[in-house]
PDB file of C-alpha atoms and ligand atoms in Angstrom:
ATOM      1  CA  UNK M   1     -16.579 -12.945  -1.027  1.00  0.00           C
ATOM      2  CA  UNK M   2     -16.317 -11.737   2.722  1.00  0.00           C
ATOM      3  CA  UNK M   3     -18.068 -13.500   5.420  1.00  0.00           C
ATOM      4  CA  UNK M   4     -20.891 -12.179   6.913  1.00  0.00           C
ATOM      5  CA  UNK M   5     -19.315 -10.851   9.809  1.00  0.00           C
ATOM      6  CA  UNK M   6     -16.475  -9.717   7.557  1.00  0.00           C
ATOM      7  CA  UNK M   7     -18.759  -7.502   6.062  1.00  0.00           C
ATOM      8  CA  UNK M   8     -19.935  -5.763   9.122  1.00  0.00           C
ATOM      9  CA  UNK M   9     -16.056  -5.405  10.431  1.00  0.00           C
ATOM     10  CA  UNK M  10     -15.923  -4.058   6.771  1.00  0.00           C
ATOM     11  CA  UNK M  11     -18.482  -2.052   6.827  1.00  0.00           C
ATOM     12  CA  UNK M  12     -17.160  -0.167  10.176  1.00  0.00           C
ATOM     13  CA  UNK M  13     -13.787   0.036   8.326  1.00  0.00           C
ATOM     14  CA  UNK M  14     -15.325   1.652   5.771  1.00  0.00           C
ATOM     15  CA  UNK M  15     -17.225   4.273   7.895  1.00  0.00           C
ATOM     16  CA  UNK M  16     -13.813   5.555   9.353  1.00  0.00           C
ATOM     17  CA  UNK M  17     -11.671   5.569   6.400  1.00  0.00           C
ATOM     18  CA  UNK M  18     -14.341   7.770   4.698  1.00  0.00           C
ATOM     19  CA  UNK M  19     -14.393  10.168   7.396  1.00  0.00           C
ATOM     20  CA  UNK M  20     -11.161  10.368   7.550  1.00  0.00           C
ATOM     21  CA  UNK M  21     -10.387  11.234   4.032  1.00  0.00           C
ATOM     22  CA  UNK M  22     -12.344  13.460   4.516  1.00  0.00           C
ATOM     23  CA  UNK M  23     -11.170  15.200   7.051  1.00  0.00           C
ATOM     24  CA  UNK M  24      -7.568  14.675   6.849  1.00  0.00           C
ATOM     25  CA  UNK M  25      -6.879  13.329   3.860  1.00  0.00           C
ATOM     26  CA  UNK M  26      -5.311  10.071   5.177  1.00  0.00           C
ATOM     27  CA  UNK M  27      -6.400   6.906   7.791  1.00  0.00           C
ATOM     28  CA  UNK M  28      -4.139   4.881  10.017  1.00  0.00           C
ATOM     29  CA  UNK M  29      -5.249   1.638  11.840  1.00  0.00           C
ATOM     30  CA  UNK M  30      -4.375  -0.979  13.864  1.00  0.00           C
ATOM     31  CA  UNK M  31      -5.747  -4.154  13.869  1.00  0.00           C
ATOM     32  CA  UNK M  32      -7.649  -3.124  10.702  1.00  0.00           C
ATOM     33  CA  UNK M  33      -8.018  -6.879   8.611  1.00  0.00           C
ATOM     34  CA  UNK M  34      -8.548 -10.288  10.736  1.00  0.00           C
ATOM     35  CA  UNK M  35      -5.210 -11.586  12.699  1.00  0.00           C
ATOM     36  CA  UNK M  36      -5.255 -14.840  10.782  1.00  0.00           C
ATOM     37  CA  UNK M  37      -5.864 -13.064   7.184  1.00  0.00           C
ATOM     38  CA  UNK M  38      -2.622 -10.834   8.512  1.00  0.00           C
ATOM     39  CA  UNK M  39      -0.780 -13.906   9.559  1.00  0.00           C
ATOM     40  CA  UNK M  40      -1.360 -15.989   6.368  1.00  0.00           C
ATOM     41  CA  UNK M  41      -0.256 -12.902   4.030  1.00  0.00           C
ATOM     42  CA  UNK M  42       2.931 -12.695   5.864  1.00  0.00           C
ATOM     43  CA  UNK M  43       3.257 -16.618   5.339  1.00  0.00           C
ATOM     44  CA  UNK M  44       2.243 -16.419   1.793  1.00  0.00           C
ATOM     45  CA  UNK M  45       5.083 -13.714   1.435  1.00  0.00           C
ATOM     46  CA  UNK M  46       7.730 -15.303   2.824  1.00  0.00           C
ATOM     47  CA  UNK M  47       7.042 -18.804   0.972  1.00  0.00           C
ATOM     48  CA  UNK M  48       7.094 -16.448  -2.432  1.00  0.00           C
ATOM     49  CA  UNK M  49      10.591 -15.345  -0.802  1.00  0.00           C
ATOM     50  CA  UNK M  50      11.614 -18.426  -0.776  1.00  0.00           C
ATOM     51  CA  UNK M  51      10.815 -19.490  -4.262  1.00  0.00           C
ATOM     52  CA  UNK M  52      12.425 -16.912  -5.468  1.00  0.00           C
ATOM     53  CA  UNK M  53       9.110 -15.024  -7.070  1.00  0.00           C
ATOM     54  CA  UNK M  54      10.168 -11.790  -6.127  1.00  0.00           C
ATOM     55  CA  UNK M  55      11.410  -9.359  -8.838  1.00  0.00           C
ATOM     56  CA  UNK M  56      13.248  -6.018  -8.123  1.00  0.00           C
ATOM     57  CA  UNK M  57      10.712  -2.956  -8.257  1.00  0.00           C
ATOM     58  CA  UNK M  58      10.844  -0.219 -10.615  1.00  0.00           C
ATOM     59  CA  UNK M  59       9.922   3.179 -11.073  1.00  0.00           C
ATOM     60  CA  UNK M  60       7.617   4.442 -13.628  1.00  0.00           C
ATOM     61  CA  UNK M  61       7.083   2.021 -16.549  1.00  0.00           C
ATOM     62  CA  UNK M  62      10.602   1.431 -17.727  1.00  0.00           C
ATOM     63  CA  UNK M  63      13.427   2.667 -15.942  1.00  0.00           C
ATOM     64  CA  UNK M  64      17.281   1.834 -15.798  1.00  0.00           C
ATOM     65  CA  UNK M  65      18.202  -0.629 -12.765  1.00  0.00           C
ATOM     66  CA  UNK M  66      20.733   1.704 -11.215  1.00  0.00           C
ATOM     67  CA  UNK M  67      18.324   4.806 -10.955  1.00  0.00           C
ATOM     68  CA  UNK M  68      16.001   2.393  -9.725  1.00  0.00           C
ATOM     69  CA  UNK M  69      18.378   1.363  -6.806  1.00  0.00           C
ATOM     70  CA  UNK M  70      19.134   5.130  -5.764  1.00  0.00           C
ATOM     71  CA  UNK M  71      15.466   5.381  -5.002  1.00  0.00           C
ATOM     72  CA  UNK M  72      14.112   2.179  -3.739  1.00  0.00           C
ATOM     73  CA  UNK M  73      15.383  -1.252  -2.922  1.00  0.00           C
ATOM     74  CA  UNK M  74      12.422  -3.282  -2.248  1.00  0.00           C
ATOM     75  CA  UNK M  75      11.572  -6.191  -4.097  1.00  0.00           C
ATOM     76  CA  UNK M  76       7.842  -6.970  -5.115  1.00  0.00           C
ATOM     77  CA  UNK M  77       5.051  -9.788  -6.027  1.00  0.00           C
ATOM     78  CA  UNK M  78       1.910  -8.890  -7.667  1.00  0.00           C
ATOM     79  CA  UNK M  79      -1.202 -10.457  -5.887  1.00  0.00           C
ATOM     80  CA  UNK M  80      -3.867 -11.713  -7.931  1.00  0.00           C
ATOM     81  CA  UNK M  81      -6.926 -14.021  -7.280  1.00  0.00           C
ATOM     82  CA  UNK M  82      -5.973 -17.037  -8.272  1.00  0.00           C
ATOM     83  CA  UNK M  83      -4.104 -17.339  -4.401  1.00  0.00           C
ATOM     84  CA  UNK M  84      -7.076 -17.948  -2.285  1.00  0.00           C
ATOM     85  CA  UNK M  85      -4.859 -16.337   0.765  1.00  0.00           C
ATOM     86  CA  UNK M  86      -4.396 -13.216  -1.656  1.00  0.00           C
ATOM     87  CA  UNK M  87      -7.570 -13.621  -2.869  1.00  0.00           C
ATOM     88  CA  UNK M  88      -8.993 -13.123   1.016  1.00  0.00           C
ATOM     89  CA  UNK M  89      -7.131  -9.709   1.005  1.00  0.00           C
ATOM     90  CA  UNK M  90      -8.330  -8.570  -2.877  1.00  0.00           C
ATOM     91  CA  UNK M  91     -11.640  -9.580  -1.518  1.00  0.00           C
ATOM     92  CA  UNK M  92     -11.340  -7.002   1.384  1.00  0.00           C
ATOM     93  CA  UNK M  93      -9.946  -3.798  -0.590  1.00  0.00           C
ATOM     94  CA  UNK M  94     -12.696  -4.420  -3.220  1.00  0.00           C
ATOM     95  CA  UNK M  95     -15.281  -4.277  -0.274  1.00  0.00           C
ATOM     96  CA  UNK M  96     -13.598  -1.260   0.662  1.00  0.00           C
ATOM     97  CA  UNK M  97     -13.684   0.226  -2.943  1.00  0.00           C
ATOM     98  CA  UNK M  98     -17.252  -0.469  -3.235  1.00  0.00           C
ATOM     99  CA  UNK M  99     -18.000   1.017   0.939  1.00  0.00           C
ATOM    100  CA  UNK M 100     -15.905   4.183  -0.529  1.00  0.00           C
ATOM    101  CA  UNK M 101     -17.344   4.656  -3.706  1.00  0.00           C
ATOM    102  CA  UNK M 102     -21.299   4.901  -1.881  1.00  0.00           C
ATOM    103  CA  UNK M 103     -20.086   6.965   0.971  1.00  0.00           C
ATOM    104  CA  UNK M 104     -18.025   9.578  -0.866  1.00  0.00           C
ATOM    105  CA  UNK M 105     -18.670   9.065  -4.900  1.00  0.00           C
ATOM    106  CA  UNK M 106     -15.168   8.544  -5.635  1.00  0.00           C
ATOM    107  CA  UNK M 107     -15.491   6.296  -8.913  1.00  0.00           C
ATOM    108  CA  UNK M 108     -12.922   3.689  -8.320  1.00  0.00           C
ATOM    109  CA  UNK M 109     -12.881   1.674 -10.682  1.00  0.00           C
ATOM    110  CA  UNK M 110     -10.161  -0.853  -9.503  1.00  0.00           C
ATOM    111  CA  UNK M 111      -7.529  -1.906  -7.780  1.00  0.00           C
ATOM    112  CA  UNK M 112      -4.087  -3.668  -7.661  1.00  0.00           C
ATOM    113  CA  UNK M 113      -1.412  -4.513  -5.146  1.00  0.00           C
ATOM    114  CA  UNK M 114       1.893  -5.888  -4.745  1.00  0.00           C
ATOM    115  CA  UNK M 115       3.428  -7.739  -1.758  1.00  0.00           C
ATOM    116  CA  UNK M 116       6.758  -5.897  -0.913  1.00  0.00           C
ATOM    117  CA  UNK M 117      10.299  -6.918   1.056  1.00  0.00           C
ATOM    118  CA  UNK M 118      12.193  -4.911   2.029  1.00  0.00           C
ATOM    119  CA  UNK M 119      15.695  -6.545   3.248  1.00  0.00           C
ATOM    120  CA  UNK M 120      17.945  -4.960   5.607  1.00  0.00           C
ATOM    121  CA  UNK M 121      19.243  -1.874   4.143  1.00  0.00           C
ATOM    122  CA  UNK M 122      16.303  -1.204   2.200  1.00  0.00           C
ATOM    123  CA  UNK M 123      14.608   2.233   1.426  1.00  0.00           C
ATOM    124  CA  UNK M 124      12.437   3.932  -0.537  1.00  0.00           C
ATOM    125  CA  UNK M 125      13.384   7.459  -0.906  1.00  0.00           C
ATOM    126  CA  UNK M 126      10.534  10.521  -1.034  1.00  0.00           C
ATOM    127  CA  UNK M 127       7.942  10.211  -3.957  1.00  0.00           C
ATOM    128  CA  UNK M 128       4.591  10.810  -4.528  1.00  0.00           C
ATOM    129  CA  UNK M 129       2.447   8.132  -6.087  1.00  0.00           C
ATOM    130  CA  UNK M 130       0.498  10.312  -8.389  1.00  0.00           C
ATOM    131  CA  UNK M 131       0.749  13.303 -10.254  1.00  0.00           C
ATOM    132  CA  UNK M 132      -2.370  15.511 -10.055  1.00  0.00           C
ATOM    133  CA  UNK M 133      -4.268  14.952 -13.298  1.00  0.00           C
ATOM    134  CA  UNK M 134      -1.396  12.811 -14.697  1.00  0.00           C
ATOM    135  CA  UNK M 135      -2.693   9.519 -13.012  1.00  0.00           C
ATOM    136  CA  UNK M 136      -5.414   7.347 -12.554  1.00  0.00           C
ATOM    137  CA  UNK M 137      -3.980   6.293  -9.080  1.00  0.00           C
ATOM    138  CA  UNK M 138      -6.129   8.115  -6.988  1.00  0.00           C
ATOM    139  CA  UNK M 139      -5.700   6.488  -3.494  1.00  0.00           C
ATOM    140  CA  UNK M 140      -2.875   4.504  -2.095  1.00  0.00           C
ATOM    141  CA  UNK M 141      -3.349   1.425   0.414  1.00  0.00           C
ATOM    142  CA  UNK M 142       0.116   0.031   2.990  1.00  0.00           C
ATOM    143  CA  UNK M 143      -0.785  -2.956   4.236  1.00  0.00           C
ATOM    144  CA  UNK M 144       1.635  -4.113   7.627  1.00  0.00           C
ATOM    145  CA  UNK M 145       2.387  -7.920   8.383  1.00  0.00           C
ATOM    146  CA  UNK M 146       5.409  -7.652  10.449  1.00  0.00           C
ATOM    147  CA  UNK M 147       5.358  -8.798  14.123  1.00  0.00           C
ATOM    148  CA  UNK M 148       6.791  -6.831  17.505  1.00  0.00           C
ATOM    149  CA  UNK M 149       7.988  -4.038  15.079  1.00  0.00           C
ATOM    150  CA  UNK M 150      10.656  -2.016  17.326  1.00  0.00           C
ATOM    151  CA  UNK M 151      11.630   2.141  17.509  1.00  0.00           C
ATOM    152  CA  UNK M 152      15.509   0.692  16.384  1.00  0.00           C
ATOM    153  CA  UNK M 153      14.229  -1.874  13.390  1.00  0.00           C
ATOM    154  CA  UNK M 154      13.436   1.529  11.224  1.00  0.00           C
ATOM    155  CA  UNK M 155      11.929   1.404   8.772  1.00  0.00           C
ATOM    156  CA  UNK M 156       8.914   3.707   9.565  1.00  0.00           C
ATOM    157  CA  UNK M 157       6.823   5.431   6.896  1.00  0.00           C
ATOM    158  CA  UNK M 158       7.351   9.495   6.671  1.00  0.00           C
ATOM    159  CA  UNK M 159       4.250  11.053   5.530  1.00  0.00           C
ATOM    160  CA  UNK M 160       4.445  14.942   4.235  1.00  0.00           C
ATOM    161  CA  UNK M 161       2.284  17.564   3.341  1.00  0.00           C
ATOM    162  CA  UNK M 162       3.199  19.065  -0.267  1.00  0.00           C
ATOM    163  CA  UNK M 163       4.929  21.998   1.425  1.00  0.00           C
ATOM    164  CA  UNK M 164       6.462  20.537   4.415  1.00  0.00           C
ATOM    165  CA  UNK M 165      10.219  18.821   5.179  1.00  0.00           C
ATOM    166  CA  UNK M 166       9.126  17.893   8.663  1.00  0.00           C
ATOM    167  CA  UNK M 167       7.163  14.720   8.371  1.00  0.00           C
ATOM    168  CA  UNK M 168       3.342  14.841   9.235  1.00  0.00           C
ATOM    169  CA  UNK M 169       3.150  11.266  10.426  1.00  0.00           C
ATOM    170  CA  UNK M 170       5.636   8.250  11.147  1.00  0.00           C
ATOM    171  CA  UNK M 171       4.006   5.130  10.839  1.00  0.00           C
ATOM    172  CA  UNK M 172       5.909   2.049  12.061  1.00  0.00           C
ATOM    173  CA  UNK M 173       5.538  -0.879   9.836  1.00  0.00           C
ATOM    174  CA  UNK M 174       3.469  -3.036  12.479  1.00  0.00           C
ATOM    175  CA  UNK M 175       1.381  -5.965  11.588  1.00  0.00           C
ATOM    176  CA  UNK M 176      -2.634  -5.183  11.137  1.00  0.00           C
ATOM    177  CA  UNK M 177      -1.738  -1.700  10.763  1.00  0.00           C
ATOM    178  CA  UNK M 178      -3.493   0.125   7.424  1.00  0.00           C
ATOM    179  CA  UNK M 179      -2.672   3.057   5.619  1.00  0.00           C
ATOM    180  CA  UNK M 180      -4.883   4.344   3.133  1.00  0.00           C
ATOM    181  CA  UNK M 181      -3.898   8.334   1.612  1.00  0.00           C
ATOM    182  CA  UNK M 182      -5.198  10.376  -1.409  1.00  0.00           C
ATOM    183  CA  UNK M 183      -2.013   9.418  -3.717  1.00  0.00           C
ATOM    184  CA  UNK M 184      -1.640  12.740  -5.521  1.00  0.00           C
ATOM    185  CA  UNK M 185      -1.746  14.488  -2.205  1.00  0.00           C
ATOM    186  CA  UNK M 186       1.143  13.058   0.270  1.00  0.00           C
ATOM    187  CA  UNK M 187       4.492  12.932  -0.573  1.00  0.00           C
ATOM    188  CA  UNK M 188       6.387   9.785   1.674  1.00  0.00           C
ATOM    189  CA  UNK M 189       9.236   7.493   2.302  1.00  0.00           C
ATOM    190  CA  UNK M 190      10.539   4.410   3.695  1.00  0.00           C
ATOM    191  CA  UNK M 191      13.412   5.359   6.297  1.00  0.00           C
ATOM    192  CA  UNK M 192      16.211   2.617   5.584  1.00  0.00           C
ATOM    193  CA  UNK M 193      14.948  -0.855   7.901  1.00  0.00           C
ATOM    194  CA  UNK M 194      17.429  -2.681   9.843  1.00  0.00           C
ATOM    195  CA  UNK M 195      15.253  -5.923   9.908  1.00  0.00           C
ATOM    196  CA  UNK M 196      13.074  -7.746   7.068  1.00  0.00           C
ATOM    197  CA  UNK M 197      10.164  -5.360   6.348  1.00  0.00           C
ATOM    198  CA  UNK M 198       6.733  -6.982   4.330  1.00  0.00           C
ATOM    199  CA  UNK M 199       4.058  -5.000   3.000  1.00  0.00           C
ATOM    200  CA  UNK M 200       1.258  -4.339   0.853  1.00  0.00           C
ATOM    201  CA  UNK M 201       1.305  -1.560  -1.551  1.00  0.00           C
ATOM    202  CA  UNK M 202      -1.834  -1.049  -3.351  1.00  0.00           C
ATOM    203  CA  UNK M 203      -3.802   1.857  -5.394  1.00  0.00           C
ATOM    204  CA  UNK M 204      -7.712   2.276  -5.852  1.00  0.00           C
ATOM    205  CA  UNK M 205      -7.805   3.316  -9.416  1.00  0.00           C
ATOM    206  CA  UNK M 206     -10.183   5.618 -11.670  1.00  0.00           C
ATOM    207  CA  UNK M 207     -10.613   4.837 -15.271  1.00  0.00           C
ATOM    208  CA  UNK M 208      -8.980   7.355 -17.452  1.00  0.00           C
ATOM    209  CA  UNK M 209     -10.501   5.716 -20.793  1.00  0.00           C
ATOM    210  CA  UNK M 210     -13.850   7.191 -19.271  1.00  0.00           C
ATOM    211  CA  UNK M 211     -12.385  10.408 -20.916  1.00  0.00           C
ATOM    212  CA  UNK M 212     -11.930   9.486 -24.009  1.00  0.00           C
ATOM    213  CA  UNK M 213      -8.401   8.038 -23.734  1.00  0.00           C
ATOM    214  CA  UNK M 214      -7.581   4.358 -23.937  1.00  0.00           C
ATOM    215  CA  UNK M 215      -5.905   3.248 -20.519  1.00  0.00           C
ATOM    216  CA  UNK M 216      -3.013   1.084 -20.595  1.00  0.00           C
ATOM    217  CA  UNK M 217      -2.455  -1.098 -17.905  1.00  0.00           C
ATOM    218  CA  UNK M 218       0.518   0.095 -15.571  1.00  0.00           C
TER     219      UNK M 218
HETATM  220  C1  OGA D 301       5.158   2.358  -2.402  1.00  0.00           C
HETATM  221  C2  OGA D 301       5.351   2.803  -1.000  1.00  0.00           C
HETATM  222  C3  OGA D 301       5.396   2.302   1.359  1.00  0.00           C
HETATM  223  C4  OGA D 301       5.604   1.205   2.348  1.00  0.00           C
HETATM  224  O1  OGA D 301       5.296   1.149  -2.668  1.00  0.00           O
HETATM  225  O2  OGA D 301       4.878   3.220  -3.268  1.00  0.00           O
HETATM  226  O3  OGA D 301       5.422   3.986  -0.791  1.00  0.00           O
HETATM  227  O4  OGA D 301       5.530   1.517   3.553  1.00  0.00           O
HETATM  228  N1  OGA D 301       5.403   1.892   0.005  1.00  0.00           N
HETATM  229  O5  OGA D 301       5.857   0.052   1.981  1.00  0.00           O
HETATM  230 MN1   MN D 302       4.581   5.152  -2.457  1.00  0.00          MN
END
């Protein structure tokens, strides 16, 4: 549960990333989730680091390690709510879900997230986190925690249009900043980072099993 004035920062939050999808399809912020919330994810991260709780991400469902590495090189930690730090954040995305779903009928039904490194080196080549029709990831969340994020750490997100090679935005990976995008809409990639990198990936999710089909967990 949000505080009370958690709710009306929410609330606000909720009002521009609605108008934005709508017109534009995509919302970047700064400063978008409480300093200290931002700090102690970042903290959390790093002391999962440390005990060695993050796994190599994949691709898909099952894929073969060495495809995996051509595309991405990040490694990843599920959050869940039995972290009261992770909790905090769950807690704010399903505010968010429920702010979306009244302003703009979406139907999200849930959500999950992963904490993400990226070590020097690291990358994520071009992808698209939904197919149209083929997925019930409907809209994708990138959560920033790192500090003083400079032009020659890399790193930056490339967002494109379907159509385009010349990126539409490049987001650096800053701390507070948020990145919410329809997922079946924006291609994007993570440029290769020169310095540690932590994130938040996360996707608001429709229920596919609403049409008839059971819905496996991904
Ligand atoms: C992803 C992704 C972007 C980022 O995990 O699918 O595109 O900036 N992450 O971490
Ligand atoms: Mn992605």
């Amino acid at each position: 549960m949000l505080s009370q004035p958690d709710l009306l920062l929410c609330a606000q939050l909720c009002d521009d990333v609605a108008d934005a999808l709508v017109n534009q399809g995509y919302f970047c912020q700064d400063h978008a989730l409480p300093q200290t919330l931002t700090a102690a994810l970042l903290n959390n991260l790093q002391q999962l680091e440390e005990e060695e709780a993050l796994q190599p991400a994949g691709i898909g469902r099952q894929q073969q390690h060495q495809l995996n590495r051509r595309i991405r090189r990040d490694k990843i930690h599920w959050l869940s709510t039995d972290d009261p730090v992770q909790a905090t954040y769950l807690a704010w995305m399903q505010a968010l879900q429920q702010g979306l779903n009244q302003r703009l009928f979406m139907g999200l039904f849930d959500y999950e997230s992963h904490f993400a490194h990226y070590p020097p080196g690291a990358f994520y080549a071009r992808h698209l986190d939904a197919f149209q029709g083929r997925s019930n990831r409907v809209l994708t969340s990138v959560y920033y925690l790192n500090q003083d994020w400079q032009e020659a750490d890399g790193g930056e997100l490339l967002l494109y249009t379907e159509e385009q090679s010349t990126a539409l935005a490049e987001i650096r990976p800053e701390a507070g900043r948020l990145l919410i995008f329809l997922s079946d809409r924006f291609p994007h990639e993570v440029r290769p980072t020169q310095r540690d990198r932590y994130s938040i990936a996360g996707w608001f999710r429709i229920n596919n099993s609403l049409n008839g089909q059971i819905d496996p967990p991904s």
